[in-house]
Amino acid sequence: MPGTRGPVPVPLYTNGGQRDLTEEILEAVDQQAEVATSEKFPQTSQAEIKAALDRLASRSMVEYDTKDREEVALTKEGQEIVNEGSHEFKVWDAVRQAGRLSLKDPSLASANAKIGQGNAFKLKWVKKDGDALVSLTESVQDATREQLRYAEENRTFKDPKAQKDFVKRKLVMPQKVISYVARKGQKWALEMPVEVTDLTAEMIADGSWKTANWKPYNYKAEGAQLSGGAFHPLMKVRQEFREIFFNMGFTEMPTQRFVDTGFWNFDTLFVPQQHPARDLQDTFYVSDPAEAGPPGPDPATDIALAQMDDQDEQDESDLPPADATTRAKDITSKLDYQRYFDNVRSVHQDGAFGSIGYRYPYNEAETRRLVLRTHTTAVSAYVLHRLAANPRPCRYFSIDRVFRNETVDATHLAEFHQIEGVIADFGLTLGGLQAFLKRFFRKIGVPDLKFKPAYNPYTEPSMEVYAWHAGLNKLVEIGNSGMFRPEMLQAMGLPEDLRCYGFGLSLERPTMIKYKISNIRELLGHKVDLGFIERTPAVRLDRE
């Protein structure tokens, strides 16, 4: 029992059973040199026999050989034929008893009767006479029934070809039978010996450990399956991307704000209020509460960004970091959110900063509507506006969830992860963006890129990023990119010569490619196999 030390008796009953099978095997082996377990214990399952033999063989009390053989077993239909006769026999017998049996008789309507009718014709037991069947012989030999009866008794057929035919007709099914032949071993005994499982101080003192019968270790036994926690494949790939961004000098943006206003999600990005993306069929709108106040500081985001900035400065100097809360308040005090709102309204409604704008009546109510963010660029816009307090070169990235009112299929969900990067610096060019994207995608194992002009409301010029997919044998879109428009940046108060790259891609697509998943619903959602998550190894994006 648990906790017992020193010599302990070996339990005779295993797995809570009430039968001493090991003792029965020992008695059988004692009575004859070799024991065929299938004959001696025909009603005992193979698993029970194997477990008992292994207990004895591990102690060298018995030895055993394993024998495999193929047998056949009757199916339900095959057993009916043995009990009642073959389908053709039943047809012949019905015709014989009736003398003349109409082809429309109900007894000939079943599927088995159709088979029997055809076989009876081939055997020339019956023939068609007008619209009826008549018998051609007074007695028949039902060979099908006899062969199946032989198979029932002997578990095989005399003719191997006949066995294949009966298997094809689904009257019998082959099965593998495992049996054992047991005999006496080197340490033969009629009783299970007392075994020692633990070395005690008393055994060392009196020297009994030298002659003790130690319980042997079973080195082939498998340990219990541990059900520990496991990282989701998306999180593993996400961490790979984070390491790439960190190694390239990026700072991670805080993206805990899943619900945002139309101002930050659309207006500040120069997306017109009549844009189709703002329709109900493309965006999830929050109903309670339906609106928020005017744009203003977000203390949690500001403090988190201040902490990251302090950490970057600490990495470059030996000075202790300043208090993040104080830093956050100092930065937000330099920002005029009302002026920013007025600039955005002007550039949409009347045009500003060299742009003619969209020239439509600007609706302030649209800016206050709460939505589930459709992209993490809403966070990027907030961070870039914060940069107006201290314009300087910087690099930010984010990887988090976004929500779109998509039709769910094998490649689309209403919720997915977006990877986004933002680079602000003076004198940036489109060629520099292409060079950076090539360097970035090379780090995730995508060496050759193609760029295609595209349209985005908040970037100009804009480029879709394509790469060659060997499995599909074609170019596939893997991301989007561009340079943020002056209408967006200068409205924030950023200097005219400070330019900004923006690029993004989904997290799900590279994860599906790396783990060879064809249906996104197998990766994310309530249909995900938890076993797949536990077994999935980590990946290296730059390696196959």
Coordinates of N, CA and C in Angstrom, one line a residue, residues 56 151 186 203 234 269 280 459 499 522 528:
L56 N 4.4 -12.1 -14.5 CA 5.2 -13.3 -14.1 C 6.6 -13.3 -14.9
A151 N -16.8 -22.2 -41.7 CA -16.0 -21.1 -41.2 C -16.3 -20.7 -39.8
Q186 N 13.3 -19.2 -15.5 CA 14.5 -19.5 -14.7 C 14.2 -19.5 -13.2
M203 N 17.7 -2.7 7.1 CA 18.3 -3.7 6.2 C 19.8 -3.4 6.0
L234 N -0.5 30.5 -32.1 CA -0.5 31.9 -32.4 C 0.4 32.7 -31.5
L269 N -7.4 58.9 -39.2 CA -6.7 58.2 -40.3 C -7.2 58.7 -41.7
L280 N -22.5 49.2 -41.2 CA -22.7 48.1 -40.2 C -22.3 46.8 -40.7
T459 N -2.6 56.3 -46.3 CA -1.2 56.2 -46.8 C -1.2 56.6 -48.3
R499 N 8.4 62.3 -41.7 CA 7.5 61.3 -42.4 C 7.4 60.0 -41.7
E522 N -9.6 25.9 -37.4 CA -8.9 24.9 -36.7 C -7.8 25.5 -35.9
V528 N -11.2 24.5 -32.0 CA -9.8 24.1 -32.0 C -9.6 22.9 -31.1

